[in-house]
mmCIF file of C-alpha atoms in Angstrom:
data_model
loop_
_atom_site.group_PDB
_atom_site.id
_atom_site.type_symbol
_atom_site.label_atom_id
_atom_site.label_comp_id
_atom_site.label_asym_id
_atom_site.label_seq_id
_atom_site.Cartn_x
_atom_site.Cartn_y
_atom_site.Cartn_z
ATOM 1 C CA MET A 9 -16.732 2.890 -0.262
ATOM 2 C CA THR A 10 -17.602 5.709 2.600
ATOM 3 C CA ASP A 11 -18.474 9.163 3.218
ATOM 4 C CA ALA A 12 -21.755 9.839 2.734
ATOM 5 C CA GLU A 13 -21.570 13.139 0.717
ATOM 6 C CA ARG A 14 -18.702 12.008 -1.713
ATOM 7 C CA PRO A 15 -17.404 8.531 -2.719
ATOM 8 C CA VAL A 16 -14.000 7.496 -0.890
ATOM 9 C CA PHE A 17 -12.626 4.080 -1.634
ATOM 10 C CA GLU A 18 -10.064 3.372 1.565
ATOM 11 C CA TYR A 19 -7.368 0.412 1.333
ATOM 12 C CA LYS A 20 -4.817 -0.495 3.960
ATOM 13 C CA ILE A 21 -1.190 -1.342 3.153
ATOM 14 C CA GLY A 22 0.378 -2.877 5.500
ATOM 15 C CA LEU A 23 4.291 -2.911 5.902
ATOM 16 C CA LEU A 24 6.028 -5.882 7.813
ATOM 17 C CA ALA A 25 9.437 -5.362 8.981
ATOM 18 C CA PRO A 26 11.750 -5.672 12.094
ATOM 19 C CA SER A 27 13.810 -2.563 13.744
ATOM 20 C CA GLN A 28 16.470 -0.824 11.763
ATOM 21 C CA VAL A 29 15.030 -1.468 8.147
ATOM 22 C CA GLY A 30 13.811 1.697 7.087
ATOM 23 C CA LYS A 31 10.092 1.418 6.870
ATOM 24 C CA SER A 32 9.671 5.404 7.801
ATOM 25 C CA THR A 33 11.984 6.252 5.161
ATOM 26 C CA LEU A 34 9.932 3.865 2.357
ATOM 27 C CA ILE A 35 6.607 5.341 3.522
ATOM 28 C CA ALA A 36 7.918 8.863 2.906
ATOM 29 C CA SER A 37 9.593 7.780 -0.248
ATOM 30 C CA LEU A 38 6.351 6.746 -1.598
ATOM 31 C CA LEU A 39 4.808 10.105 -1.725
ATOM 32 C CA SER A 40 7.709 12.059 -2.862
ATOM 33 C CA GLU A 41 8.358 9.820 -6.006
ATOM 34 C CA GLY A 42 4.946 9.235 -6.685
ATOM 35 C CA GLN A 43 4.429 13.154 -6.959
ATOM 36 C CA ARG A 44 7.355 13.648 -9.028
ATOM 37 C CA MET A 45 6.926 10.706 -11.252
ATOM 38 C CA LEU A 46 2.880 11.762 -11.818
ATOM 39 C CA THR A 47 4.153 15.635 -12.093
ATOM 40 C CA GLY A 48 3.292 15.640 -16.265
ATOM 41 C CA ASP A 49 0.506 13.054 -15.580
ATOM 42 C CA THR A 50 -2.859 15.387 -16.280
ATOM 43 C CA THR A 51 -5.145 12.555 -15.340
ATOM 44 C CA VAL A 52 -4.146 11.819 -11.487
ATOM 45 C CA GLN A 53 -2.184 13.251 -8.631
ATOM 46 C CA LEU A 54 -0.864 11.754 -5.351
ATOM 47 C CA VAL A 55 -0.967 14.004 -2.409
ATOM 48 C CA ALA A 56 -0.682 13.228 1.663
ATOM 49 C CA ALA A 57 -4.150 13.438 3.326
ATOM 50 C CA ASP A 58 -4.011 15.289 6.138
ATOM 51 C CA ARG A 59 -1.076 17.870 7.995
ATOM 52 C CA LEU A 60 0.077 15.366 10.328
ATOM 53 C CA THR A 61 1.182 13.174 7.117
ATOM 54 C CA ARG A 62 2.740 15.989 5.400
ATOM 55 C CA ASN A 63 4.718 16.897 8.065
ATOM 56 C CA ARG A 64 5.607 13.392 8.987
ATOM 57 C CA ILE A 65 7.112 13.003 5.768
ATOM 58 C CA ALA A 66 8.414 16.277 5.553
ATOM 59 C CA ILE A 67 10.850 15.208 8.698
ATOM 60 C CA ALA A 68 11.766 11.815 7.045
ATOM 61 C CA ASP A 69 12.625 13.585 3.878
ATOM 62 C CA ASN A 70 14.738 16.625 5.454
ATOM 63 C CA LEU A 71 16.640 13.914 7.698
ATOM 64 C CA VAL A 72 17.654 11.907 4.736
ATOM 65 C CA ALA A 73 18.520 15.165 2.254
ATOM 66 C CA GLY A 74 20.359 16.190 5.721
ATOM 67 C CA ALA A 75 22.580 12.955 5.959
ATOM 68 C CA LEU A 76 23.191 12.637 1.881
ATOM 69 C CA LYS A 77 24.331 16.452 1.633
ATOM 70 C CA ALA A 78 26.685 16.031 4.960
ATOM 71 C CA ARG A 79 28.440 12.782 3.090
ATOM 72 C CA VAL A 80 28.577 10.832 6.381
ATOM 73 C CA PHE A 81 25.353 8.271 5.886
ATOM 74 C CA GLN A 82 24.394 6.466 8.951
ATOM 75 C CA PRO A 83 21.431 4.778 8.697
ATOM 76 C CA LYS A 84 21.465 4.727 13.132
ATOM 77 C CA LEU A 85 21.343 8.551 12.692
ATOM 78 C CA MET A 86 17.624 8.120 11.552
ATOM 79 C CA PRO A 87 15.359 8.386 14.673
ATOM 80 C CA GLY A 88 13.664 5.050 14.697
ATOM 81 C CA THR A 89 9.491 5.011 15.046
ATOM 82 C CA SER A 90 8.499 5.303 19.018
ATOM 83 C CA ASP A 91 4.667 5.012 18.774
ATOM 84 C CA PRO A 92 2.473 3.982 16.250
ATOM 85 C CA ALA A 93 2.129 6.575 13.424
ATOM 86 C CA TRP A 94 -0.669 6.764 10.267
ATOM 87 C CA PHE A 95 0.244 8.038 6.777
ATOM 88 C CA ARG A 96 -2.355 8.804 4.776
ATOM 89 C CA LEU A 97 -2.287 9.531 0.579
ATOM 90 C CA LEU A 98 -4.631 9.918 -1.940
ATOM 91 C CA LEU A 99 -4.647 9.535 -5.309
ATOM 92 C CA GLU A 100 -6.996 11.627 -6.911
ATOM 93 C CA PRO A 101 -8.346 12.015 -10.431
ATOM 94 C CA ARG A 102 -7.231 15.777 -11.379
ATOM 95 C CA GLY A 103 -10.362 17.881 -11.239
ATOM 96 C CA ARG A 104 -12.555 15.350 -9.723
ATOM 97 C CA ASP A 105 -13.632 15.161 -5.808
ATOM 98 C CA LEU A 106 -13.086 11.056 -5.978
ATOM 99 C CA PRO A 107 -9.920 10.212 -3.910
ATOM 100 C CA ILE A 108 -8.474 6.638 -3.328
ATOM 101 C CA ARG A 109 -7.194 6.645 -0.144
ATOM 102 C CA PHE A 110 -4.111 4.841 1.306
ATOM 103 C CA ASP A 111 -3.579 4.520 4.881
ATOM 104 C CA ILE A 112 -0.206 2.985 5.947
ATOM 105 C CA LEU A 113 0.770 2.578 9.407
ATOM 106 C CA ASP A 114 3.954 2.761 10.783
ATOM 107 C CA TYR A 115 5.113 1.275 13.979
ATOM 108 C CA PRO A 116 8.457 0.313 16.213
ATOM 109 C CA GLY A 117 9.732 -2.493 14.158
ATOM 110 C CA GLY A 118 10.494 -4.029 17.483
ATOM 111 C CA TRP A 119 7.107 -5.026 18.028
ATOM 112 C CA LEU A 120 7.175 -7.267 15.614
ATOM 113 C CA GLU A 121 9.974 -9.224 16.966
ATOM 114 C CA SER A 122 8.672 -9.101 20.859
ATOM 115 C CA GLY A 123 4.843 -8.385 20.393
ATOM 116 C CA GLY A 124 5.172 -4.882 22.503
ATOM 117 C CA GLU A 125 7.033 -4.642 25.921
ATOM 118 C CA GLY A 126 4.972 -4.190 28.754
ATOM 119 C CA PRO A 127 0.872 -4.503 28.784
ATOM 120 C CA GLU A 128 0.351 -0.948 27.007
ATOM 121 C CA HIS A 129 2.833 -1.774 24.230
ATOM 122 C CA GLU A 130 1.579 -5.012 23.996
ATOM 123 C CA GLN A 131 -1.959 -3.567 23.391
ATOM 124 C CA LYS A 132 -0.832 -1.409 20.816
ATOM 125 C CA TRP A 133 0.957 -3.799 18.952
ATOM 126 C CA ASN A 134 -2.430 -6.035 18.921
ATOM 127 C CA GLU A 135 -3.692 -3.235 17.116
ATOM 128 C CA CYS A 136 -0.954 -2.700 14.733
ATOM 129 C CA ASP A 137 -1.799 -6.813 14.007
ATOM 130 C CA ALA A 138 -5.293 -6.378 13.499
ATOM 131 C CA PHE A 139 -4.518 -3.452 10.730
ATOM 132 C CA LEU A 140 -1.924 -5.567 8.872
ATOM 133 C CA ALA A 141 -4.157 -8.645 8.716
ATOM 134 C CA ASP A 142 -6.984 -6.543 7.382
ATOM 135 C CA SER A 143 -4.515 -4.865 4.883
ATOM 136 C CA SER A 144 -5.639 -5.001 1.192
ATOM 137 C CA VAL A 145 -1.722 -5.258 0.322
ATOM 138 C CA LEU A 146 1.308 -6.278 2.391
ATOM 139 C CA ILE A 147 4.581 -4.963 1.553
ATOM 140 C CA VAL A 148 7.634 -6.656 3.197
ATOM 141 C CA PRO A 149 11.096 -4.568 3.049
ATOM 142 C CA ILE A 150 13.843 -6.578 3.824
ATOM 143 C CA ASP A 151 17.371 -5.427 4.640
ATOM 144 C CA SER A 152 19.458 -6.573 1.449
ATOM 145 C CA VAL A 153 22.775 -5.985 3.041
ATOM 146 C CA LEU A 154 22.042 -7.984 6.308
ATOM 147 C CA LEU A 155 20.835 -10.744 3.693
ATOM 148 C CA MET A 156 24.023 -10.572 1.711
ATOM 149 C CA GLU A 157 26.566 -9.972 4.100
ATOM 150 C CA ALA A 158 25.622 -12.528 6.759
ATOM 151 C CA GLY A 159 28.466 -14.968 5.810
ATOM 152 C CA ALA A 160 28.635 -18.780 6.839
ATOM 153 C CA GLU A 161 29.552 -17.222 10.103
ATOM 154 C CA HIS A 162 26.356 -15.543 11.268
ATOM 155 C CA ALA A 163 23.942 -17.741 8.799
ATOM 156 C CA PRO A 164 22.334 -19.508 11.577
ATOM 157 C CA VAL A 165 21.005 -16.148 13.067
ATOM 158 C CA LEU A 166 19.826 -14.612 9.558
ATOM 159 C CA THR A 167 16.483 -15.937 10.062
ATOM 160 C CA SER A 168 16.251 -14.521 13.440
ATOM 161 C CA HIS A 169 17.660 -11.363 12.461
ATOM 162 C CA LEU A 170 14.720 -11.013 9.244
ATOM 163 C CA ALA A 171 12.150 -12.214 11.951
ATOM 164 C CA VAL A 172 10.928 -15.036 9.407
ATOM 165 C CA PHE A 173 8.924 -16.498 11.996
ATOM 166 C CA GLN A 174 7.279 -13.716 13.241
ATOM 167 C CA ILE A 175 6.473 -12.416 9.864
ATOM 168 C CA LYS A 176 5.117 -16.138 8.714
ATOM 169 C CA GLN A 177 2.422 -15.443 11.308
ATOM 170 C CA VAL A 178 1.204 -12.039 10.873
ATOM 171 C CA VAL A 179 0.990 -13.250 7.020
ATOM 172 C CA LEU A 180 -0.878 -16.471 8.013
ATOM 173 C CA ARG A 181 -3.432 -14.086 9.682
ATOM 174 C CA TRP A 182 -3.769 -11.747 6.504
ATOM 175 C CA ALA A 183 -4.176 -14.875 3.751
ATOM 176 C CA LYS A 184 -7.088 -16.446 5.958
ATOM 177 C CA ASN A 185 -8.589 -12.682 6.010
ATOM 178 C CA ARG A 186 -7.944 -11.979 1.955
ATOM 179 C CA ARG A 187 -9.288 -15.849 1.522
ATOM 180 C CA GLU A 188 -12.432 -15.243 3.147
ATOM 181 C CA ARG A 189 -12.729 -11.839 0.964
ATOM 182 C CA ALA A 190 -11.779 -13.146 -2.598
ATOM 183 C CA GLY A 191 -13.399 -10.110 -4.235
ATOM 184 C CA GLU A 192 -11.046 -7.488 -2.342
ATOM 185 C CA PRO A 193 -7.680 -6.971 -3.379
ATOM 186 C CA ALA A 194 -4.953 -9.620 -2.024
ATOM 187 C CA MET A 195 -0.991 -8.943 -2.816
ATOM 188 C CA VAL A 196 2.036 -9.269 -1.011
ATOM 189 C CA ILE A 197 5.485 -7.266 -2.117
ATOM 190 C CA PHE A 198 8.784 -8.816 -1.317
ATOM 191 C CA CYS A 199 11.012 -5.381 -1.283
ATOM 192 C CA PRO A 200 14.740 -5.760 -0.595
ATOM 193 C CA VAL A 201 15.709 -2.372 0.374
ATOM 194 C CA LYS A 202 19.221 -0.470 0.359
ATOM 195 C CA CYS A 203 20.005 -2.278 -2.695
ATOM 196 C CA GLU A 204 22.653 0.152 -4.449
ATOM 197 C CA THR A 205 25.617 -1.977 -3.827
ATOM 198 C CA TYR A 206 24.144 -5.248 -5.586
ATOM 199 C CA LEU A 207 22.085 -4.015 -8.604
ATOM 200 C CA SER A 208 23.958 -3.037 -11.625
ATOM 201 C CA ASP A 209 21.622 -0.412 -12.585
ATOM 202 C CA SER A 210 22.002 1.602 -9.868
ATOM 203 C CA GLY A 211 25.867 2.644 -10.569
ATOM 204 C CA SER A 212 27.313 -0.367 -8.719
ATOM 205 C CA LEU A 213 30.193 -2.080 -10.536
ATOM 206 C CA GLN A 214 28.751 -5.557 -9.669
ATOM 207 C CA ASP A 215 25.462 -7.138 -10.359
ATOM 208 C CA HIS A 216 24.325 -9.626 -7.506
ATOM 209 C CA SER A 217 20.840 -9.472 -8.649
ATOM 210 C CA ALA A 218 20.198 -13.209 -8.855
ATOM 211 C CA ALA A 219 22.308 -13.910 -6.275
ATOM 212 C CA LEU A 220 19.714 -11.287 -4.071
ATOM 213 C CA LYS A 221 16.686 -12.701 -5.389
ATOM 214 C CA HIS A 222 17.654 -16.204 -4.517
ATOM 215 C CA GLN A 223 18.395 -15.076 -0.805
ATOM 216 C CA VAL A 224 14.903 -13.733 -0.340
ATOM 217 C CA VAL A 225 13.488 -16.894 -1.796
ATOM 218 C CA ASP A 226 15.516 -19.369 0.065
ATOM 219 C CA GLN A 227 15.035 -17.141 3.286
ATOM 220 C CA PHE A 228 11.493 -16.521 2.903
ATOM 221 C CA SER A 229 10.415 -20.077 1.570
ATOM 222 C CA GLU A 230 8.022 -20.462 4.591
ATOM 223 C CA VAL A 231 6.071 -17.596 4.329
ATOM 224 C CA LEU A 232 5.804 -17.793 0.499
ATOM 225 C CA GLU A 233 4.516 -21.248 1.021
ATOM 226 C CA THR A 234 1.764 -20.230 3.337
ATOM 227 C CA ILE A 235 0.704 -17.554 0.809
ATOM 228 C CA ARG A 236 0.278 -20.291 -1.312
ATOM 229 C CA GLU A 237 -1.822 -22.275 1.134
ATOM 230 C CA ALA A 238 -3.849 -20.127 2.419
ATOM 231 C CA ALA A 239 -4.536 -17.516 -0.078
ATOM 232 C CA PRO A 240 -3.901 -19.131 -3.565
ATOM 233 C CA HIS A 241 -5.605 -16.046 -5.483
ATOM 234 C CA ALA A 242 -3.338 -13.862 -3.948
ATOM 235 C CA SER A 243 -0.494 -12.325 -6.090
ATOM 236 C CA VAL A 244 2.823 -12.002 -4.806
ATOM 237 C CA ARG A 245 5.334 -10.189 -6.247
ATOM 238 C CA TYR A 246 9.385 -9.212 -6.132
ATOM 239 C CA LEU A 247 10.898 -5.849 -6.112
ATOM 240 C CA PRO A 248 14.162 -4.752 -4.938
ATOM 241 C CA ILE A 249 14.505 -1.153 -4.165
ATOM 242 C CA ASP A 250 17.388 1.524 -4.157
ATOM 243 C CA THR A 251 16.052 3.468 -0.731
ATOM 244 C CA TYR A 252 18.504 6.393 -1.651
ATOM 245 C CA GLY A 253 20.160 5.478 -4.892
ATOM 246 C CA CYS A 254 23.675 7.479 -3.980
ATOM 247 C CA VAL A 255 24.841 5.480 -1.353
ATOM 248 C CA GLU A 256 27.135 2.203 -1.361
ATOM 249 C CA LEU A 257 28.209 -0.075 0.982
ATOM 250 C CA VAL A 258 31.783 0.032 2.544
ATOM 251 C CA SER A 259 32.230 -2.285 5.173
ATOM 252 C CA ALA A 260 29.420 -4.709 6.757
ATOM 253 C CA ARG A 261 30.817 -5.892 10.321
ATOM 254 C CA TRP A 262 28.951 -7.345 13.097
ATOM 255 C CA VAL A 263 29.636 -6.192 16.674
ATOM 256 C CA PRO A 264 28.259 -7.526 20.129
ATOM 257 C CA ARG A 265 24.793 -6.603 21.259
ATOM 258 C CA SER A 266 23.278 -8.051 24.307
ATOM 259 C CA GLY A 267 19.376 -9.084 23.393
ATOM 260 C CA ALA A 268 19.913 -9.534 19.782
ATOM 261 C CA PRO A 269 19.963 -12.720 18.069
ATOM 262 C CA GLY A 270 23.349 -14.526 18.683
ATOM 263 C CA ASN A 271 23.912 -11.359 20.841
ATOM 264 C CA VAL A 272 25.364 -9.764 17.815
ATOM 265 C CA GLU A 273 23.961 -7.026 15.064
ATOM 266 C CA MET A 274 25.451 -6.065 11.783
ATOM 267 C CA GLU A 275 26.720 -2.575 11.534
ATOM 268 C CA PRO A 276 26.914 -1.585 8.046
ATOM 269 C CA LYS A 277 29.276 1.557 7.357
ATOM 270 C CA TYR A 278 28.296 3.371 3.607
ATOM 271 C CA ARG A 279 29.781 6.381 1.481
ATOM 272 C CA VAL A 280 27.996 8.521 -0.264
ATOM 273 C CA ARG A 281 28.362 8.591 -4.259
ATOM 274 C CA PRO A 282 28.849 12.208 -5.463
ATOM 275 C CA PRO A 283 27.177 14.406 -5.799
ATOM 276 C CA GLY A 284 24.967 12.914 -3.166
ATOM 277 C CA THR A 285 21.728 13.080 -5.604
ATOM 278 C CA ILE A 286 18.899 11.056 -4.168
ATOM 279 C CA THR A 287 18.076 8.726 -6.909
ATOM 280 C CA ARG A 288 15.586 6.058 -5.796
ATOM 281 C CA LYS A 289 15.228 2.421 -8.281
ATOM 282 C CA GLY A 290 12.334 0.547 -8.223
ATOM 283 C CA LEU A 291 10.000 3.223 -6.311
ATOM 284 C CA GLU A 292 8.211 4.307 -9.381
ATOM 285 C CA ASP A 293 7.004 0.173 -10.098
ATOM 286 C CA LEU A 294 5.947 -0.130 -6.197
ATOM 287 C CA ILE A 295 3.806 2.752 -6.802
ATOM 288 C CA SER A 296 2.747 1.830 -10.073
ATOM 289 C CA LEU A 297 1.721 -1.428 -8.689
ATOM 290 C CA LEU A 298 -0.044 -0.276 -5.605
ATOM 291 C CA CYS A 299 -1.850 2.121 -7.678
ATOM 292 C CA ARG A 300 -3.223 -0.409 -10.378
ATOM 293 C CA GLN A 301 -4.023 -2.472 -7.834
ATOM 294 C CA LEU A 302 -5.958 -0.782 -5.590
ATOM 295 C CA VAL A 303 -7.467 1.318 -8.771
ATOM 296 C CA ASP A 304 -8.634 -1.419 -10.404
ATOM 297 C CA SER A 305 -10.330 -2.729 -7.088
ATOM 298 C CA ALA A 306 -11.999 0.811 -7.083
ATOM 299 C CA ARG A 307 -13.586 0.542 -10.224
ATOM 300 C CA MET A 308 -15.017 -2.797 -9.539
ATOM 301 C CA GLN A 309 -16.585 -1.775 -6.275
ATOM 302 C CA SER A 310 -17.759 1.441 -8.183
ATOM 303 C CA GLU A 311 -19.181 -0.601 -11.168
ATOM 304 C CA GLN A 312 -21.007 -3.148 -8.805
ATOM 305 C CA SER A 313 -22.269 0.213 -6.880
ATOM 306 C CA ALA A 314 -23.691 1.653 -10.395
ATOM 307 C CA ALA A 315 -25.170 -2.010 -11.234
ATOM 308 C CA ARG A 316 -27.250 -1.100 -7.998
ATOM 309 C CA HIS A 317 -28.069 2.328 -8.506
ATOM 310 C CA GLN A 318 -29.191 1.204 -12.198
ATOM 311 C CA ALA A 319 -31.528 -1.131 -10.829
ATOM 312 C CA THR A 320 -33.203 1.134 -8.347
ATOM 313 C CA ALA A 321 -33.738 3.717 -11.184
ATOM 314 C CA ARG A 322 -35.320 1.573 -13.332
ATOM 315 C CA TYR A 323 -37.770 0.210 -10.344
ATOM 316 C CA SER A 324 -38.298 3.692 -9.696
ATOM 317 C CA ARG A 325 -38.891 5.061 -13.040
ATOM 318 C CA GLU A 326 -41.526 1.904 -13.851
ATOM 319 C CA TYR A 327 -43.304 2.775 -10.608
ATOM 320 C CA ALA A 328 -43.229 6.386 -11.272
ATOM 321 C CA ASP A 329 -44.539 5.613 -14.834
ATOM 322 C CA LEU A 330 -46.777 2.264 -13.450
ATOM 323 C CA ARG A 331 -50.842 3.045 -14.590
ATOM 324 C CA GLU A 332 -53.302 1.632 -12.141
ATOM 325 C CA GLY A 333 -56.760 2.321 -13.638
ATOM 326 C CA PHE A 334 -58.603 5.964 -13.685
ATOM 327 C CA PHE A 335 -59.783 6.811 -10.455
ATOM 328 C CA ARG A 336 -56.525 5.500 -8.850
ATOM 329 C CA ASP A 337 -54.280 7.424 -11.239
ATOM 330 C CA LEU A 338 -56.415 10.548 -10.568
ATOM 331 C CA TRP A 339 -56.308 10.367 -6.905
ATOM 332 C CA ASN A 340 -52.306 9.931 -7.328
ATOM 333 C CA ARG A 341 -51.958 12.951 -8.976
ATOM 334 C CA ALA A 342 -54.381 14.884 -7.056
ATOM 335 C CA SER A 343 -52.644 13.791 -3.885
ATOM 336 C CA GLY A 344 -49.390 13.989 -5.002
ATOM 337 C CA GLU A 345 -48.423 10.551 -4.756
ATOM 338 C CA ARG A 346 -47.225 10.913 -8.733
ATOM 339 C CA GLY A 347 -45.299 13.697 -8.229
ATOM 340 C CA ARG A 348 -43.287 12.334 -5.353
ATOM 341 C CA ARG A 349 -42.762 9.362 -7.539
ATOM 342 C CA GLU A 350 -41.385 11.269 -10.412
ATOM 343 C CA ARG A 351 -39.041 12.819 -7.729
ATOM 344 C CA VAL A 352 -37.868 9.624 -6.433
ATOM 345 C CA ALA A 353 -37.549 8.423 -10.100
ATOM 346 C CA GLU A 354 -35.189 11.220 -10.829
ATOM 347 C CA ALA A 355 -32.911 11.377 -7.818
ATOM 348 C CA ASP A 356 -32.152 7.300 -8.342
ATOM 349 C CA GLN A 357 -31.546 8.498 -11.944
ATOM 350 C CA GLN A 358 -29.459 11.374 -10.926
ATOM 351 C CA ARG A 359 -27.222 8.754 -8.448
ATOM 352 C CA TYR A 360 -26.719 6.180 -11.381
ATOM 353 C CA THR A 361 -25.575 8.920 -13.553
ATOM 354 C CA GLU A 362 -22.886 9.975 -11.001
ATOM 355 C CA ALA A 363 -22.186 6.368 -10.305
ATOM 356 C CA GLN A 364 -21.066 6.210 -13.622
ATOM 357 C CA GLU A 365 -19.130 9.075 -13.872
ATOM 358 C CA VAL A 366 -17.226 7.650 -10.843
ATOM 359 C CA THR A 367 -16.663 4.373 -13.118
ATOM 360 C CA ARG A 368 -15.929 6.252 -16.059
ATOM 361 C CA SER A 369 -12.916 8.560 -13.779
ATOM 362 C CA LEU A 370 -11.583 5.616 -12.514
ATOM 363 C CA PHE A 371 -11.371 3.352 -16.322
ATOM 364 C CA ASP A 372 -9.574 6.407 -17.167
ATOM 365 C CA VAL A 373 -7.195 6.786 -14.420
ATOM 366 C CA LEU A 374 -6.619 2.863 -14.788
ATOM 367 C CA ALA A 375 -5.883 3.261 -18.079
ATOM 368 C CA ALA A 376 -3.098 6.376 -17.561
ATOM 369 C CA LEU A 377 -1.463 3.720 -15.182
ATOM 370 C CA ALA A 378 -1.484 1.071 -17.197
ATOM 371 C CA GLU A 379 0.518 2.978 -19.668
ATOM 372 C CA ARG A 380 3.786 2.590 -17.363
ATOM 373 C CA ARG A 381 5.128 -0.898 -17.949
ATOM 374 C CA GLY A 382 6.755 -2.368 -15.253
ATOM 375 C CA GLY A 383 10.706 -2.406 -15.158
ATOM 376 C CA PRO A 384 13.211 -5.373 -15.001
ATOM 377 C CA ARG A 385 13.481 -5.332 -11.719
ATOM 378 C CA LEU A 386 9.757 -6.350 -10.852
ATOM 379 C CA HIS A 387 9.398 -10.313 -10.702
ATOM 380 C CA HIS A 388 6.076 -12.278 -10.292
ATOM 381 C CA LEU A 389 6.834 -15.246 -7.363
ATOM 382 C CA SER A 390 3.061 -16.762 -7.843
#
């Protein structure tokens, strides 16, 4: 909790994925879907924290909307991230200057695979790596098309395309950090994205939900084991997400590309389902999950802060009311010491009262979020 003039609860959310998975799109979707989801909620709202975040989200959203309206959707037309960029979102109780800030870092996915190229990029990746290790929550977006369409021929290179080893190294560092901060949030969410073709609740005629989950657990089994061993208190979730909701896979072929694992990469082709309206699934669960986890942590921090303020206020009041004998009490009044003690006691009581109000506000927000039950897509992996 920071900021001298108001309480601000800050949490880092790390996204861990190689290139072309769609980290930027997922981040932009968090705000747009979060705002839609909380439109009718009188208790809490989700907003961009600064102009840069608003601009980045607007650019990403416009690109996606334009591609879908043109009925020619190709993921590679979406420009990749060329440099690290911050997205900052505020979850605010309505009518209260009490923000909970989510800091999300977007970075070139290729850096995860290569650790950066050249001294400048290597230094920047090291900074990204440190941010990920220090995050309260890790989200692992996974390309579901890559998982499901690799086939027997390309199965040997699938783990390399998913960057499983690199993800495991980052998760290990993160898990050790979380173990040392057992009182802070510790959650990993495995999120297959682009799931529209494989889940029947999104309009697909097929239901491959069980196969998709099996593939995630199988491919990332070593990552899961790392979390269980290094941070057994961490919660692990599985949540498939429809990135757009109105696209469907037509074909997925492997094409030659020098430098890629096995010197091949997958090239998917999609069609847009009329009328091309974005209907994302799974994002509401992701937003609710993040908000509940981090608001609950903020509430615990606030309770601890209120307890400290209460102890200070009690001591200040007892000291202000202390009687030290006739002549000493007379001197305290005459010198202004008694008045000074009273002012300190009143100020400490005010700080305690404000801390109680913060805690009550967070309880209200948490209660409102708790009313949203998790959907059938959300599963525990630990």
